[in-house]
Short mmCIF file of C-alpha atoms in Angstrom, two decimals:
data_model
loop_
_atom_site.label_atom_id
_atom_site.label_comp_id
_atom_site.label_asym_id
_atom_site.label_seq_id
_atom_site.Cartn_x
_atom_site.Cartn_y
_atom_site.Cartn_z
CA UNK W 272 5.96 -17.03 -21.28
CA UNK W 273 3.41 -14.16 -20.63
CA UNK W 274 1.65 -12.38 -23.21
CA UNK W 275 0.21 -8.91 -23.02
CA UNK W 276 -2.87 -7.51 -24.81
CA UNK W 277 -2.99 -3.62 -24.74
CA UNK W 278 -6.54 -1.16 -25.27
CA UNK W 279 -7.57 1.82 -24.76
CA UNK W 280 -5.77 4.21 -26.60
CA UNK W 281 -7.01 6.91 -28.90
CA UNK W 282 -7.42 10.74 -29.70
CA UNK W 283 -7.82 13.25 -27.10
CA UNK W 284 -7.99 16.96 -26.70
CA UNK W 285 -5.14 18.56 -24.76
CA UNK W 286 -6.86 18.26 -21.06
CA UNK W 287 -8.52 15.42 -21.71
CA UNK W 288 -8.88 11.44 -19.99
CA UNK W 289 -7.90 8.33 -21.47
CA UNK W 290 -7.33 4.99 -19.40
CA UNK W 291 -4.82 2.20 -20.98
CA UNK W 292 -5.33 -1.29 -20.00
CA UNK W 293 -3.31 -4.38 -20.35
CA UNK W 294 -4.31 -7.96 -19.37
CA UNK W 295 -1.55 -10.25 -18.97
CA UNK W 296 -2.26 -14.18 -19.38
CA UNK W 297 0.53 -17.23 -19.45
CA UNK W 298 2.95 -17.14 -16.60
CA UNK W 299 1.01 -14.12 -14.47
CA UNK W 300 2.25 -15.80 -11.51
CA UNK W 301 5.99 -15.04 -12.28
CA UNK W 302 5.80 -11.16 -12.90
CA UNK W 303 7.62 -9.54 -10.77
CA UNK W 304 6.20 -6.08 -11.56
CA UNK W 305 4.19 -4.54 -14.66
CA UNK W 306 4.56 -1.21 -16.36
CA UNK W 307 4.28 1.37 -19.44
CA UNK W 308 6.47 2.54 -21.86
CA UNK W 309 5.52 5.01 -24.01
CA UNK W 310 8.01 6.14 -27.51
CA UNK W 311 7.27 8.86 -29.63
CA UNK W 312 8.43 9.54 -33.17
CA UNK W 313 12.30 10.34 -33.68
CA UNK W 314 12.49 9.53 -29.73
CA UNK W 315 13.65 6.52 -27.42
CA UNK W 316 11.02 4.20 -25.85
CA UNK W 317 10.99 5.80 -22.57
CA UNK W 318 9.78 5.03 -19.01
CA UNK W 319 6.37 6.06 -17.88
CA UNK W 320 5.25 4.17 -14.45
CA UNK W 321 6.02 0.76 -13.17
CA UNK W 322 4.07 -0.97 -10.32
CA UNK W 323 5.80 -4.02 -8.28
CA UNK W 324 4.20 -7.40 -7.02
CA UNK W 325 4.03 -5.84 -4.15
CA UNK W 326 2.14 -2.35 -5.08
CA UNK W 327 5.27 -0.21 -5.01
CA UNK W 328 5.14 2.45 -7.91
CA UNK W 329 7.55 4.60 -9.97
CA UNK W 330 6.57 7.83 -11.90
CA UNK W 331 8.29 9.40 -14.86
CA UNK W 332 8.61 13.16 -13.58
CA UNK W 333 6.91 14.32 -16.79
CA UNK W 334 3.99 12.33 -15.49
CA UNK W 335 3.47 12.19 -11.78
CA UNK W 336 0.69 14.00 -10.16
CA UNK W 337 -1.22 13.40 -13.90
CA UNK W 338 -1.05 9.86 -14.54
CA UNK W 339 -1.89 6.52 -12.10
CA UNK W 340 -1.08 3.28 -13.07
CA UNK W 341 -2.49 0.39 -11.16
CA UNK W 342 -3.05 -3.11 -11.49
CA UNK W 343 -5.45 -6.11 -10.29
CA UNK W 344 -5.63 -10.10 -10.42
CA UNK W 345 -8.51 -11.55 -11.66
CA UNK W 346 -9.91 -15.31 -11.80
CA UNK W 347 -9.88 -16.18 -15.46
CA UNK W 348 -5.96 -16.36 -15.04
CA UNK W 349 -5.27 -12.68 -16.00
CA UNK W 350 -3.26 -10.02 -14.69
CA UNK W 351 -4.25 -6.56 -15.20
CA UNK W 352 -2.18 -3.13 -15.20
CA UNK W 353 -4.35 -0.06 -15.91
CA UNK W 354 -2.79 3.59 -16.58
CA UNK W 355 -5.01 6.52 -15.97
CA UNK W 356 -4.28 9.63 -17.55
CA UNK W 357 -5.28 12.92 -16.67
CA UNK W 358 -4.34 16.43 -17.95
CA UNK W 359 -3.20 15.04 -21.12
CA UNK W 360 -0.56 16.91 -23.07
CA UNK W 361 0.33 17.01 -26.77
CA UNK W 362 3.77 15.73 -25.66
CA UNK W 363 2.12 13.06 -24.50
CA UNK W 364 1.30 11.71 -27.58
CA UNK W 365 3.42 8.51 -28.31
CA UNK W 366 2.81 4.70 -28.86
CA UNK W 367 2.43 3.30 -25.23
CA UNK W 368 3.82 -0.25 -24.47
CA UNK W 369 2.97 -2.39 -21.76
CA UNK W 370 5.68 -4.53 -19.66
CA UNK W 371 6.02 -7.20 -17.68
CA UNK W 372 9.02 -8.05 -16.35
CA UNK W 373 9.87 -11.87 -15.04
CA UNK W 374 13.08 -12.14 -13.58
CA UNK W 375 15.54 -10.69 -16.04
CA UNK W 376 13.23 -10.96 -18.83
CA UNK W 377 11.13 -8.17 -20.07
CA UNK W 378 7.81 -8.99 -22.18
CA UNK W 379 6.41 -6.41 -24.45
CA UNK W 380 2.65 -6.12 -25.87
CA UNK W 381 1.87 -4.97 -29.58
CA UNK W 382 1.30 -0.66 -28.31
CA UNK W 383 -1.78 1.42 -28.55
CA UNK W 384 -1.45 4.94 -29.80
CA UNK W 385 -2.17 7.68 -27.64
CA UNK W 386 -2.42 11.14 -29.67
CA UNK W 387 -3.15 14.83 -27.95
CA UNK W 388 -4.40 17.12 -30.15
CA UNK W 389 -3.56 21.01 -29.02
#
């Protein structure tokens, strides 16, 4: 079992920062890669980035060259994924999910809300 704790969301002006993290605790040592999801209203939950074990990463198109995900392991037994965001858009705005994927199982935190205001 691994449970995921999201922060960092909020309200932003179009161009704006925010940074999402998500610590991971329980089984850290079986993810086989983290990520975030992000859905917006009337819309599918959709792909954002994904980061391996191993540090490999995977960009949604919308995304890449404004948006970094990374992630770090800690001593208190946590596993951390981190998404920086950068040039924020109002289409950005959506509930973001964090994932963590253990073999064929996928493990979803609770979402933070990310709005862009124009």
């Amino acid at each position: 079992q691994v449970q995921l704790a999201e922060s960092g969301g909020g309200l932003v002006q179009a161009g704006g920062s925010l940074r999402l993290s998500c610590a991971a605790s329980g089984s850290i040592f079986s993810i086989n890669g983290m990520g975030w999801y992000r859905q917006a209203p009337g819309r599918q939950r959709e792909l954002v980035a994904v980061i391996t074990s191993s540090g490999s990463t995977n960009y949604a198109d919308s995304v890449k060259g404004r948006f970094t995900i990374s992630s770090s392991s800690r001593a208190n037994a946590r596993k951390w994924v981190y998404l920086q965001m950068n040039s924020l858009k109002p289409e950005d705005t959506a509930v973001y999910y964090c994932n963590a994927r253990v073999g064929m199982i996928d493990y979803w935190g609770q979402g933070t809300q990310v709005t862009v205001s124009s």
